[in-house]
Short mmCIF file of N, CA and C in Angstrom, two decimals:
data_model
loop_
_atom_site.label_atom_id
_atom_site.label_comp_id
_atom_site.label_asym_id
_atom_site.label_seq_id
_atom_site.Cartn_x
_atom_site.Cartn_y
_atom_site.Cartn_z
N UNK A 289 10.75 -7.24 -0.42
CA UNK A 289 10.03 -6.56 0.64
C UNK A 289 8.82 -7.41 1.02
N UNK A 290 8.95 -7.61 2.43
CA UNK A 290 7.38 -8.13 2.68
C UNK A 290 6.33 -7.66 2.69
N UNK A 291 4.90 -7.76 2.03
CA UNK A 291 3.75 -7.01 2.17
C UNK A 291 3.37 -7.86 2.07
N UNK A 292 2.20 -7.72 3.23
CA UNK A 292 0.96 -8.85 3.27
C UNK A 292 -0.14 -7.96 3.08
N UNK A 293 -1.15 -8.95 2.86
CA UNK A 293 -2.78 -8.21 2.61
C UNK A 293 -3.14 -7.83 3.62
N UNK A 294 -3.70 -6.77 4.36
CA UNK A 294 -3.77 -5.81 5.28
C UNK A 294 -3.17 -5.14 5.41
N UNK A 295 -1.55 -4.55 4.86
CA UNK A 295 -1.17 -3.98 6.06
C UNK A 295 -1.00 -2.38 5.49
N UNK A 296 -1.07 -1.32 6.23
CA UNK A 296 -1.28 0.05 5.56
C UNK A 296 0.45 0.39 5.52
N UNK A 297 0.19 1.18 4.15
CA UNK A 297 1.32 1.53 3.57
C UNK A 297 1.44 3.06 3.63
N UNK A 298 2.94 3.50 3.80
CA UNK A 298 3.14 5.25 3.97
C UNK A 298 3.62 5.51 2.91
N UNK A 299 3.12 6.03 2.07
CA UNK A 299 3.97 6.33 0.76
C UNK A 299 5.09 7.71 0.64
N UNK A 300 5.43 8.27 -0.01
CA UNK A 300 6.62 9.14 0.13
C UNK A 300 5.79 10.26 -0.72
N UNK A 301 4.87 9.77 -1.69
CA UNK A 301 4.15 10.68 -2.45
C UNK A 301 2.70 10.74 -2.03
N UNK A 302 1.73 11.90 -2.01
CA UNK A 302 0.51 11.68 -1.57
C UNK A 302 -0.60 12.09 -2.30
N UNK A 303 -1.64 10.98 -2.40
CA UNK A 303 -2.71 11.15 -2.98
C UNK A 303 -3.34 12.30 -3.16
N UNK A 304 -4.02 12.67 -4.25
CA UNK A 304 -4.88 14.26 -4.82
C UNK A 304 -5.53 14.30 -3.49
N UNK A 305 -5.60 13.74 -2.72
CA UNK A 305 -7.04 13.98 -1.89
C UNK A 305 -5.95 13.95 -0.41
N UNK A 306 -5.07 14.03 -0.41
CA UNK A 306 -4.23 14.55 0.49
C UNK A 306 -3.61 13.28 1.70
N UNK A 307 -3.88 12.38 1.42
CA UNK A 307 -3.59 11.22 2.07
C UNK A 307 -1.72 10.30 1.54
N UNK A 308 -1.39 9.91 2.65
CA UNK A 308 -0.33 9.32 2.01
C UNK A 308 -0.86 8.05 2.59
N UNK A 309 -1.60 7.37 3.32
CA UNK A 309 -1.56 6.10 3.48
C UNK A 309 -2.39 5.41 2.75
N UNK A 310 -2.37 4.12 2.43
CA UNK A 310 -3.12 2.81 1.52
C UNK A 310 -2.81 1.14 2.14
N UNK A 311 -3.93 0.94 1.97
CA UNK A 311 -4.34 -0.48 2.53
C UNK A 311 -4.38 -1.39 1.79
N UNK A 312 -3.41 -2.67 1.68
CA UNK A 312 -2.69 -3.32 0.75
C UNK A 312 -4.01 -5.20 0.78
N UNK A 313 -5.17 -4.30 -0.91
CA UNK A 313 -6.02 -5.25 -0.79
C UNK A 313 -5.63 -6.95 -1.04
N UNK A 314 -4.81 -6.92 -2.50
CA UNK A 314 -4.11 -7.99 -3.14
C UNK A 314 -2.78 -7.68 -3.57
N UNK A 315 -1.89 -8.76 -3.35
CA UNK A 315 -0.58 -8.85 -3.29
C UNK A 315 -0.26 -9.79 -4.26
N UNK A 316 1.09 -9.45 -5.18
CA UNK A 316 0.86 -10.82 -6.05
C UNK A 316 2.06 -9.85 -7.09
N UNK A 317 1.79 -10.05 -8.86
CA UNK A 317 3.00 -9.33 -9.77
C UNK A 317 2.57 -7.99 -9.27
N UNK A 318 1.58 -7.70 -9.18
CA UNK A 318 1.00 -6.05 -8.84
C UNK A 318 0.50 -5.84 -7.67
N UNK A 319 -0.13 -4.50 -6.73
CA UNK A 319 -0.94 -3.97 -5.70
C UNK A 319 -1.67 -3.90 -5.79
N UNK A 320 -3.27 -4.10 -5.35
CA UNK A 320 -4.06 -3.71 -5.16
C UNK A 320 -4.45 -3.15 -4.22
N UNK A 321 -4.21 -1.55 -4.03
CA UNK A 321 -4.34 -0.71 -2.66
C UNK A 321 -5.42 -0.03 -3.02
N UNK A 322 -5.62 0.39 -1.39
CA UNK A 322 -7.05 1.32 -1.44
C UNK A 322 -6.78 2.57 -0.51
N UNK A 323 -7.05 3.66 -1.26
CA UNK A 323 -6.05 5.26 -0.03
C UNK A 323 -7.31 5.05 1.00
N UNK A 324 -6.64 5.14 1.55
CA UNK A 324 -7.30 5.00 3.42
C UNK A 324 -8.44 6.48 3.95
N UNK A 325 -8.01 7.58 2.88
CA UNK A 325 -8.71 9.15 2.99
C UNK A 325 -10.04 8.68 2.02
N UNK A 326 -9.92 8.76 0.79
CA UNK A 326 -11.03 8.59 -0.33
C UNK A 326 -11.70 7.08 -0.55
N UNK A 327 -11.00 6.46 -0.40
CA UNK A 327 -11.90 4.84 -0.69
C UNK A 327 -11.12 4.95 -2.46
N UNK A 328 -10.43 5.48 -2.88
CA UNK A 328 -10.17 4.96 -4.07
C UNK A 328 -9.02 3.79 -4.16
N UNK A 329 -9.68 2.75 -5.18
CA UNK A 329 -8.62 1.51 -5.59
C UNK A 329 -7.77 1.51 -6.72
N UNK A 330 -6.76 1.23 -6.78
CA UNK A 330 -5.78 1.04 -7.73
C UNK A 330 -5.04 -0.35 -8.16
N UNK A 331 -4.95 -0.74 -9.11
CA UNK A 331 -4.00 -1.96 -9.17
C UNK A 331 -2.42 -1.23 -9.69
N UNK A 332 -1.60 -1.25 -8.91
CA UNK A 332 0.16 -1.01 -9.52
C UNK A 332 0.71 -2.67 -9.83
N UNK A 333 1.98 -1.60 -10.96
CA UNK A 333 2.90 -3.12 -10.63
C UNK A 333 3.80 -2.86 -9.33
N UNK A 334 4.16 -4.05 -8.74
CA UNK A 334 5.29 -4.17 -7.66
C UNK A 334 6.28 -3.40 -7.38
N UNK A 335 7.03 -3.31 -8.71
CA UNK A 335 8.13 -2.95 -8.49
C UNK A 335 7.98 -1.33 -8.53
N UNK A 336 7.33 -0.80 -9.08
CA UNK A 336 6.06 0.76 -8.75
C UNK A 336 6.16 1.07 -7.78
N UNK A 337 5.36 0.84 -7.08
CA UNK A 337 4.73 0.50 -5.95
C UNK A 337 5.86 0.65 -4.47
N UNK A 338 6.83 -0.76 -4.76
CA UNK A 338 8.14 -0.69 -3.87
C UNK A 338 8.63 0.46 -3.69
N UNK A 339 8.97 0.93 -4.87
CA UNK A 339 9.75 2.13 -4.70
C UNK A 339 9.63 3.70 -4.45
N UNK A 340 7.98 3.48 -3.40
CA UNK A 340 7.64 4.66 -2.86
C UNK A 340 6.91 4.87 -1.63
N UNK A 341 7.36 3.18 -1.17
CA UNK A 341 6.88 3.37 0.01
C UNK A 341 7.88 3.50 0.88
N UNK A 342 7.45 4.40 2.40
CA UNK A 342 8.07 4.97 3.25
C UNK A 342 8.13 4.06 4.28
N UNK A 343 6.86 3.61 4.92
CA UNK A 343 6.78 2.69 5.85
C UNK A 343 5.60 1.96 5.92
N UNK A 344 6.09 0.63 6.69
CA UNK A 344 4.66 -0.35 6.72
C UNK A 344 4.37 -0.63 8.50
N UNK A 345 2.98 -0.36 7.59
CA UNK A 345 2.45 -0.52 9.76
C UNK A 345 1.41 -2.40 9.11
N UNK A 346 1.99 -2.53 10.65
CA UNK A 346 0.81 -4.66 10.55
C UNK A 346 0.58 -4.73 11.75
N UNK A 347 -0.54 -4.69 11.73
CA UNK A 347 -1.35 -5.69 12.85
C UNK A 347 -0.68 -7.28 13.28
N UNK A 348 0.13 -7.16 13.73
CA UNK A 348 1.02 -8.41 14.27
C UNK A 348 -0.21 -9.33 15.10
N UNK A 349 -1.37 -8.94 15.59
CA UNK A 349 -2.10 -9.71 16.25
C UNK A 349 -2.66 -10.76 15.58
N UNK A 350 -3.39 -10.50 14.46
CA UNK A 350 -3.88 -10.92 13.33
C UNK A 350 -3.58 -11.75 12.32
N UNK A 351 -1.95 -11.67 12.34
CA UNK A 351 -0.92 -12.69 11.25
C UNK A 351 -0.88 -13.80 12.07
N UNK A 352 -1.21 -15.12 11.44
CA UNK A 352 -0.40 -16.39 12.14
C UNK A 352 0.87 -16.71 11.81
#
């Protein structure tokens, strides 16, 4: 799956604080996302992570 750093993620499950989206800080064996509602950060592993996201939104302007 492609994920780049920026791009907000829809997850299938949603944060205590009622949010399903997260903003994908560092990319790499694990995530470093941040829920887009609370400001809270998390590091996951990948393969975690993959398997609960719904959809990815990117700023196509921004990528070279």
């Amino acid at each position: 799956m492609d994920i780049r750093v920026g791009d907000i993620l829809t997850m299938k499950k949603k944060h205590p604080c009622g949010c399903f989206t997260w903003q994908v800080l560092r990319v790499g064996a694990d995530f470093k996302l941040k829920c887009t509602g609370c400001g809270h950060e998390t590091m996951n592993p990948r393969s975690k992570v993959e398997k609960y996201i719904k959809s990815v939104q990117r700023d196509e302007s921004s990528s070279s």
